[in-house]
Coordinates of C-alpha atoms in Angstrom, one line a residue:
M21 CA 67.6 143.7 111.8
S22 CA 66.8 140.5 109.8
A23 CA 69.5 137.9 109.5
S24 CA 69.2 138.1 105.7
L25 CA 71.0 141.4 105.7
Y26 CA 74.1 139.7 107.1
A27 CA 74.1 136.7 104.7
A28 CA 76.8 138.3 102.6
D29 CA 78.0 135.4 100.4
S30 CA 80.2 134.1 103.2
A31 CA 80.7 130.6 101.8
P32 CA 84.5 130.1 101.4
H33 CA 86.4 128.4 98.7
P34 CA 87.5 125.1 100.3
A35 CA 91.2 126.0 100.0
A36 CA 90.6 129.4 101.7
E37 CA 88.6 128.3 104.8
G38 CA 90.5 128.8 108.0
T39 CA 92.9 131.4 106.6
V40 CA 93.2 135.0 107.6
D41 CA 92.5 136.1 104.1
H42 CA 89.1 134.4 104.2
L43 CA 88.3 135.8 107.6
L44 CA 89.3 139.3 106.4
Q45 CA 87.0 138.9 103.4
V46 CA 84.1 137.9 105.6
A47 CA 84.8 140.8 107.9
T48 CA 85.0 143.3 105.0
R49 CA 81.7 142.0 103.6
L50 CA 80.1 142.4 107.0
R51 CA 81.2 146.1 107.2
P52 CA 78.1 147.7 105.6
A53 CA 75.8 145.6 107.7
L54 CA 77.6 146.4 110.9
R55 CA 77.4 150.1 110.0
A56 CA 73.7 149.8 109.2
A57 CA 73.1 148.1 112.6
Q58 CA 75.1 150.5 114.8
A59 CA 72.1 152.0 116.5
E60 CA 70.6 148.5 117.0
H61 CA 73.8 147.1 118.5
E62 CA 74.2 150.1 120.8
A63 CA 70.7 149.5 122.2
L64 CA 71.4 145.8 122.6
G65 CA 74.7 146.5 124.4
G66 CA 76.4 144.0 122.1
Y67 CA 76.0 142.5 118.6
S68 CA 73.1 140.6 117.2
E69 CA 72.6 136.8 117.0
A70 CA 72.9 137.1 113.2
V71 CA 76.4 138.7 113.4
H72 CA 77.4 136.2 116.1
K73 CA 76.3 133.3 113.8
Q74 CA 78.4 134.6 110.9
L75 CA 81.5 134.9 113.1
L76 CA 80.9 131.5 114.6
D77 CA 80.3 129.7 111.3
A78 CA 83.4 131.3 109.7
G79 CA 85.7 130.3 112.5
F80 CA 86.4 133.7 114.0
Y81 CA 86.3 132.5 117.6
R82 CA 88.8 129.8 116.8
M83 CA 91.6 132.1 115.5
L84 CA 93.7 131.7 118.6
Q85 CA 92.7 128.2 119.7
P86 CA 95.4 125.6 119.2
K87 CA 95.3 123.3 116.2
R88 CA 95.7 120.4 118.5
Y89 CA 92.1 121.0 119.6
G90 CA 90.6 122.0 116.3
G91 CA 91.5 125.7 116.3
L92 CA 93.2 127.8 113.6
E93 CA 96.2 128.8 115.7
L94 CA 96.8 131.9 113.6
P95 CA 99.5 134.4 114.4
L96 CA 98.6 137.2 116.8
E97 CA 99.2 139.8 114.1
D98 CA 96.4 138.1 112.0
F99 CA 94.0 138.3 114.9
L100 CA 94.7 142.0 115.2
R101 CA 94.2 142.6 111.5
V102 CA 90.8 140.9 111.8
G103 CA 90.0 143.0 114.9
V104 CA 90.8 146.2 113.0
E105 CA 88.5 145.2 110.2
I106 CA 85.5 144.3 112.4
S107 CA 86.1 147.6 114.3
R108 CA 86.0 149.5 111.0
G109 CA 82.4 148.4 110.8
D110 CA 81.7 149.2 114.4
P111 CA 84.3 149.8 117.1
G112 CA 82.1 148.6 119.8
V113 CA 81.4 145.3 118.1
G114 CA 85.2 145.0 117.5
W115 CA 85.9 145.6 121.2
S116 CA 83.4 142.9 122.1
F117 CA 84.8 140.4 119.6
V118 CA 88.5 140.8 120.4
L119 CA 88.1 140.7 124.1
G120 CA 85.7 137.7 124.0
A121 CA 87.8 135.7 121.5
G122 CA 91.2 136.8 122.7
H123 CA 91.2 135.0 126.0
A124 CA 91.5 131.7 124.2
W125 CA 95.2 132.7 123.9
H126 CA 95.6 133.1 127.7
I127 CA 94.0 129.7 128.3
A128 CA 96.2 128.1 125.6
S129 CA 99.2 129.7 127.2
F130 CA 98.7 129.1 130.9
W131 CA 96.1 126.4 131.6
P132 CA 96.9 122.7 132.0
E133 CA 96.3 120.1 129.3
Q134 CA 93.1 118.7 131.1
A135 CA 91.6 122.2 131.1
Q136 CA 92.5 122.9 127.5
E137 CA 91.0 119.6 126.3
E138 CA 87.8 120.5 128.1
L139 CA 87.6 124.2 127.2
F140 CA 88.6 123.8 123.5
A141 CA 86.1 121.1 122.8
G142 CA 84.0 123.8 121.1
D143 CA 84.2 127.4 120.3
L144 CA 85.4 129.4 123.4
I145 CA 84.2 132.9 124.0
A146 CA 85.5 134.1 127.4
P147 CA 85.4 137.7 128.6
G148 CA 88.0 138.3 131.3
R149 CA 88.7 140.6 134.2
T150 CA 92.1 140.5 135.7
I151 CA 91.5 143.2 138.3
P152 CA 91.0 141.0 141.4
R153 CA 87.5 140.9 142.7
G154 CA 85.4 138.6 144.9
R155 CA 86.8 135.7 146.9
A156 CA 87.7 132.1 146.3
V157 CA 88.0 129.5 149.1
R158 CA 90.1 126.3 148.5
T159 CA 88.3 123.0 149.2
T160 CA 89.1 119.4 148.6
D161 CA 87.2 119.6 145.3
G162 CA 88.6 122.9 144.0
Y163 CA 87.6 126.5 144.8
R164 CA 84.3 128.0 145.9
L165 CA 84.2 131.3 144.0
T166 CA 81.9 134.3 144.7
G167 CA 82.0 137.9 143.5
T168 CA 81.1 140.5 140.9
W169 CA 83.5 141.5 138.1
D170 CA 82.7 144.6 136.1
Y171 CA 83.7 145.5 132.6
C172 CA 83.7 141.9 131.3
S173 CA 83.8 142.9 127.6
G174 CA 82.5 140.3 125.2
S175 CA 80.0 138.8 127.7
M176 CA 76.9 138.7 125.5
W177 CA 77.8 135.5 123.6
S178 CA 80.2 134.2 126.2
T179 CA 80.6 130.5 126.8
H180 CA 82.9 131.0 129.8
A181 CA 84.5 133.8 131.9
M182 CA 88.1 134.2 133.0
L183 CA 88.1 135.9 136.4
V184 CA 90.9 136.7 138.9
A185 CA 90.2 136.6 142.6
P186 CA 92.2 136.4 145.9
T187 CA 92.1 132.9 147.3
F188 CA 92.0 131.6 150.9
T189 CA 92.0 128.4 152.8
E190 CA 88.9 127.4 154.7
A191 CA 90.7 128.8 157.8
D192 CA 90.9 132.2 156.0
V193 CA 94.7 132.0 155.3
P194 CA 95.5 134.1 152.2
L195 CA 96.9 132.0 149.3
G196 CA 97.4 134.7 146.6
L197 CA 95.7 135.5 143.3
R198 CA 94.4 132.9 141.0
A199 CA 92.6 133.0 137.6
F200 CA 89.5 131.0 137.2
V201 CA 87.6 129.8 134.1
V202 CA 83.9 129.6 134.9
P203 CA 81.3 128.1 132.5
R204 CA 78.3 130.1 131.4
C205 CA 75.9 128.1 133.7
D206 CA 77.7 129.4 136.8
Y207 CA 77.5 133.1 136.3
E208 CA 74.9 135.8 135.7
I209 CA 75.4 138.6 133.2
L210 CA 74.1 141.8 134.8
D211 CA 72.0 144.2 132.8
D212 CA 74.3 147.2 133.3
W213 CA 75.7 148.0 129.8
G214 CA 74.4 149.4 126.5
G215 CA 71.7 151.9 125.7
D216 CA 72.3 155.2 127.4
R217 CA 74.2 153.8 130.4
V218 CA 77.6 154.8 129.0
L219 CA 79.0 157.4 126.7
G220 CA 80.6 155.1 124.1
M221 CA 81.5 151.5 123.2
R222 CA 77.9 150.7 123.9
A223 CA 78.0 147.6 121.7
S224 CA 81.0 146.1 123.5
S225 CA 78.9 144.0 125.9
S226 CA 81.1 145.1 128.8
N227 CA 78.6 143.9 131.3
S228 CA 79.4 142.9 134.9
I229 CA 79.5 139.2 135.7
Q230 CA 78.2 137.8 139.0
V231 CA 79.2 134.5 140.5
E232 CA 77.5 133.0 143.5
D233 CA 79.4 130.2 145.3
A234 CA 80.4 128.3 142.2
L235 CA 82.6 125.3 142.5
V236 CA 85.6 125.7 140.1
P237 CA 87.6 122.4 139.7
A238 CA 91.3 122.8 140.4
H239 CA 92.3 122.2 136.8
L240 CA 90.3 125.2 135.7
S241 CA 92.3 127.5 138.0
V242 CA 95.9 128.7 137.8
V243 CA 98.2 131.0 139.7
Y244 CA 97.8 134.5 138.3
D245 CA 101.3 135.7 137.4
F246 CA 100.7 136.3 133.7
K247 CA 102.6 139.6 133.5
D248 CA 105.9 138.7 135.1
H249 CA 106.4 134.9 134.8
T250 CA 109.8 133.6 133.9
L251 CA 110.1 131.5 130.7
G252 CA 113.4 129.8 131.7
E253 CA 114.4 126.8 129.7
E254 CA 110.9 125.2 129.2
G255 CA 108.6 128.1 128.7
T256 CA 104.9 128.0 129.6
I257 CA 102.6 125.0 129.7
G258 CA 101.2 126.3 126.4
Y259 CA 104.5 126.3 124.7
R260 CA 105.3 122.8 126.0
L261 CA 101.9 121.5 124.7
H262 CA 101.8 123.2 121.3
R263 CA 105.5 124.0 120.5
N264 CA 104.5 127.4 119.3
P265 CA 106.1 130.5 120.8
V266 CA 102.9 132.4 120.3
Y267 CA 101.8 130.7 123.6
L268 CA 104.6 132.0 125.7
G269 CA 102.0 134.3 127.3
R270 CA 103.6 137.7 127.6
T271 CA 100.4 139.7 128.2
I272 CA 101.1 143.4 128.5
S273 CA 101.6 144.3 124.9
F274 CA 99.0 141.8 123.6
F275 CA 96.3 143.2 125.8
N276 CA 97.1 146.7 124.7
C277 CA 97.2 145.6 121.1
E278 CA 93.6 144.2 121.4
L279 CA 92.3 147.6 122.6
V280 CA 94.3 149.6 120.1
A281 CA 93.0 147.4 117.2
T282 CA 89.6 148.9 118.0
Q283 CA 91.0 152.4 117.9
V284 CA 92.7 151.9 114.5
G285 CA 89.4 150.5 113.3
A286 CA 87.5 153.5 114.6
A287 CA 90.0 155.8 112.9
W288 CA 89.5 154.0 109.6
A289 CA 85.7 154.3 110.0
A290 CA 86.0 158.0 110.7
F291 CA 88.3 158.4 107.7
D292 CA 85.9 156.5 105.4
L293 CA 83.1 158.9 106.4
F294 CA 85.4 161.9 105.9
D295 CA 86.3 160.5 102.5
E296 CA 82.6 160.3 101.5
L297 CA 82.1 163.9 102.7
M298 CA 85.1 165.1 100.6
A299 CA 83.3 163.9 97.4
G300 CA 79.8 164.9 98.3
R301 CA 79.9 168.1 100.4
P302 CA 81.0 171.7 99.8
T303 CA 83.3 173.4 102.3
S304 CA 81.6 174.6 105.4
F305 CA 83.2 178.0 105.4
P306 CA 83.8 180.6 102.6
P307 CA 84.9 180.7 99.9
F308 CA 82.4 177.9 99.3
M309 CA 83.6 175.2 96.9
P310 CA 83.7 171.4 96.6
R311 CA 85.9 170.0 99.4
T312 CA 88.0 168.3 96.8
E313 CA 89.0 171.7 95.5
S314 CA 89.9 173.1 99.0
A315 CA 93.6 173.2 100.1
D316 CA 92.5 173.1 103.7
Y317 CA 90.5 169.9 103.3
H318 CA 93.3 168.3 101.3
R319 CA 95.7 169.0 104.1
W320 CA 93.3 167.6 106.7
Y321 CA 92.6 164.5 104.5
G322 CA 96.3 163.8 103.9
K323 CA 97.3 164.3 107.6
M324 CA 94.4 162.1 108.7
L325 CA 95.4 159.3 106.3
G326 CA 99.0 159.5 107.4
Q327 CA 97.9 159.2 111.0
V328 CA 95.7 156.2 110.4
D329 CA 98.3 154.4 108.3
A330 CA 101.0 155.1 110.9
A331 CA 98.8 153.9 113.7
E332 CA 98.1 150.6 112.0
T333 CA 101.8 150.2 111.1
L334 CA 102.8 150.7 114.7
L335 CA 100.2 148.3 115.9
L336 CA 101.1 145.5 113.6
G337 CA 104.8 146.2 113.7
A338 CA 104.9 146.0 117.5
M339 CA 103.1 142.6 117.3
R340 CA 105.6 141.4 114.6
R341 CA 108.4 142.4 117.0
Y342 CA 106.6 140.6 119.8
T343 CA 106.5 137.4 117.7
E344 CA 110.2 137.8 116.9
L345 CA 111.1 138.0 120.6
G346 CA 109.1 134.7 121.2
R347 CA 111.0 133.0 118.4
R348 CA 114.3 134.3 119.7
W349 CA 113.6 132.6 123.0
E350 CA 112.7 129.4 121.2
R351 CA 116.0 129.4 119.3
T352 CA 118.4 130.7 122.0
R353 CA 116.4 130.6 125.3
Q354 CA 117.3 134.3 125.7
E355 CA 114.5 135.5 128.0
F356 CA 111.7 137.5 126.5
T357 CA 111.4 139.8 129.5
P358 CA 108.5 141.7 131.0
E359 CA 110.5 144.9 130.3
E360 CA 110.7 144.1 126.6
D361 CA 106.9 143.4 126.7
A362 CA 106.3 146.8 128.4
R363 CA 108.5 148.6 125.9
L364 CA 106.4 147.3 123.1
R365 CA 103.3 148.7 124.8
G366 CA 104.9 152.1 124.5
V367 CA 105.1 151.6 120.7
I368 CA 101.5 150.4 120.6
L369 CA 100.2 153.4 122.6
Q370 CA 101.9 155.7 120.2
G371 CA 99.7 154.1 117.6
A372 CA 96.7 154.6 119.8
Q373 CA 97.4 158.3 120.1
L374 CA 97.7 158.7 116.4
A375 CA 94.4 156.9 115.8
N376 CA 92.7 159.0 118.4
Q377 CA 94.0 162.2 116.8
A378 CA 92.7 161.1 113.4
V379 CA 89.2 160.6 114.8
D380 CA 89.4 164.0 116.6
M381 CA 90.4 165.7 113.3
A382 CA 87.7 163.9 111.3
F383 CA 85.1 165.0 113.9
S384 CA 86.2 168.6 114.2
T385 CA 86.6 169.2 110.4
A386 CA 83.7 167.2 109.0
G387 CA 81.1 169.9 109.7
S388 CA 78.5 170.4 112.3
S389 CA 76.1 167.9 110.8
A390 CA 78.6 165.2 111.7
A391 CA 78.2 166.1 115.4
R392 CA 74.4 165.5 115.5
L393 CA 73.3 162.8 117.9
G394 CA 72.9 159.5 116.0
S395 CA 75.4 160.3 113.2
P396 CA 78.1 157.8 112.5
M397 CA 80.9 160.3 113.1
E398 CA 79.3 161.2 116.5
K399 CA 79.3 157.5 117.4
Y400 CA 83.0 157.0 116.5
Y401 CA 83.9 160.1 118.5
R402 CA 82.0 158.7 121.5
D403 CA 83.6 155.3 121.2
V404 CA 87.1 156.8 121.1
A405 CA 86.2 159.1 124.1
M406 CA 85.2 155.9 126.0
F407 CA 88.6 154.3 125.2
K408 CA 90.3 157.4 126.6
T409 CA 88.9 156.7 130.0
H410 CA 90.6 153.3 130.1
I411 CA 93.8 152.8 132.1
A412 CA 95.6 151.9 128.9
A413 CA 95.0 155.4 127.6
K414 CA 96.5 157.1 130.6
W415 CA 99.6 157.8 128.5
D416 CA 101.9 159.3 131.2
V417 CA 101.1 156.6 133.7
T418 CA 101.7 153.7 131.3
Y419 CA 104.9 155.3 129.9
G420 CA 106.1 155.8 133.4
S421 CA 105.5 152.1 134.1
V422 CA 107.9 151.2 131.2
S423 CA 110.6 153.2 132.9
R424 CA 109.8 151.6 136.2
H425 CA 110.4 148.2 134.6
H426 CA 113.8 149.3 133.5
F427 CA 114.8 150.5 137.0
G428 CA 113.3 147.5 138.7
Q429 CA 110.2 149.2 140.1
P430 CA 107.4 147.7 138.0
L431 CA 103.8 148.7 138.7
T432 CA 101.1 146.1 139.2
F433 CA 99.0 146.8 136.0

């Protein structure tokens, strides 16, 4: 698709540039073009260079980068609102964006000042994989890293990758898990995503990343304890550098929020299509009449709208509470605990279930034409089905882990 179709009057008013309102306006203007390019992006396995350039020029990738290094340092809630809006145009593109841009927050929270100065010298797009893979060997110069990490969402336009691996001495003594930031020149993006390789989220650029004996300097690697670190009196490196509790680095709820933002966006996309069909189609069963005159369609419409509104309210409300817990620690040094973080995940996943139910209802009541291969509704249904295969969507397992936190038996994910 030509770049001109994406050139949607994105020049900001000088006073608006760098604000969430401006970014939301750009994302909203992109929505028709993202929807028109859905088939193209699914075939690509990611989103086009034209879309990438619009996001780059408008500052989308700098949302979570610290102001100290030229970033926007916006609240996490604002990042999610933008993720929902992009996902409303295409959930796969939204997934690619949030998971590519979101790891700037991890780096700002946990990596040392030398690393941040280097990594935030430009726009950072870093897919990540925290399921340990590969192997890293400590040397006098850093770590030699080798391995393959699957499902690295956001890889297409990546500048770096954030990868977790077990580490060893040269004498093969285990040293524990570390997270590494690897520049684009040191890894290969494997051609194993997009097209008909997967059921849904084909535009998420969730390719595997392969590293062959790359030397990672010591300052680009940190101990991987992101989920259960103790804040204590001083907080994280990120807090000490930036004096913003957004960088305290509690990761469980934020990660789930990133994923669920795409589901809320998918639910809005399905609702938008259902809304169009309400105005333009008759009922698909007798007595035939305009859908806007059918009591059944009104009930489905109202329930669906309530589900999507509730899902978004839970998502943003949970992140608002997350922010409050960080500010509480800043004021009082009362610990923002992993258990509190896990409890927020429970709220967020309630929102995910409501968003998924809204898409299921839209798909099952829109009519058989909506289920035809290549239709937008069929795509949203597939994208949501793909999310349901993710560990985050194993509701009983994740809810069980919240209880385990309370009883001192946390799981490792």
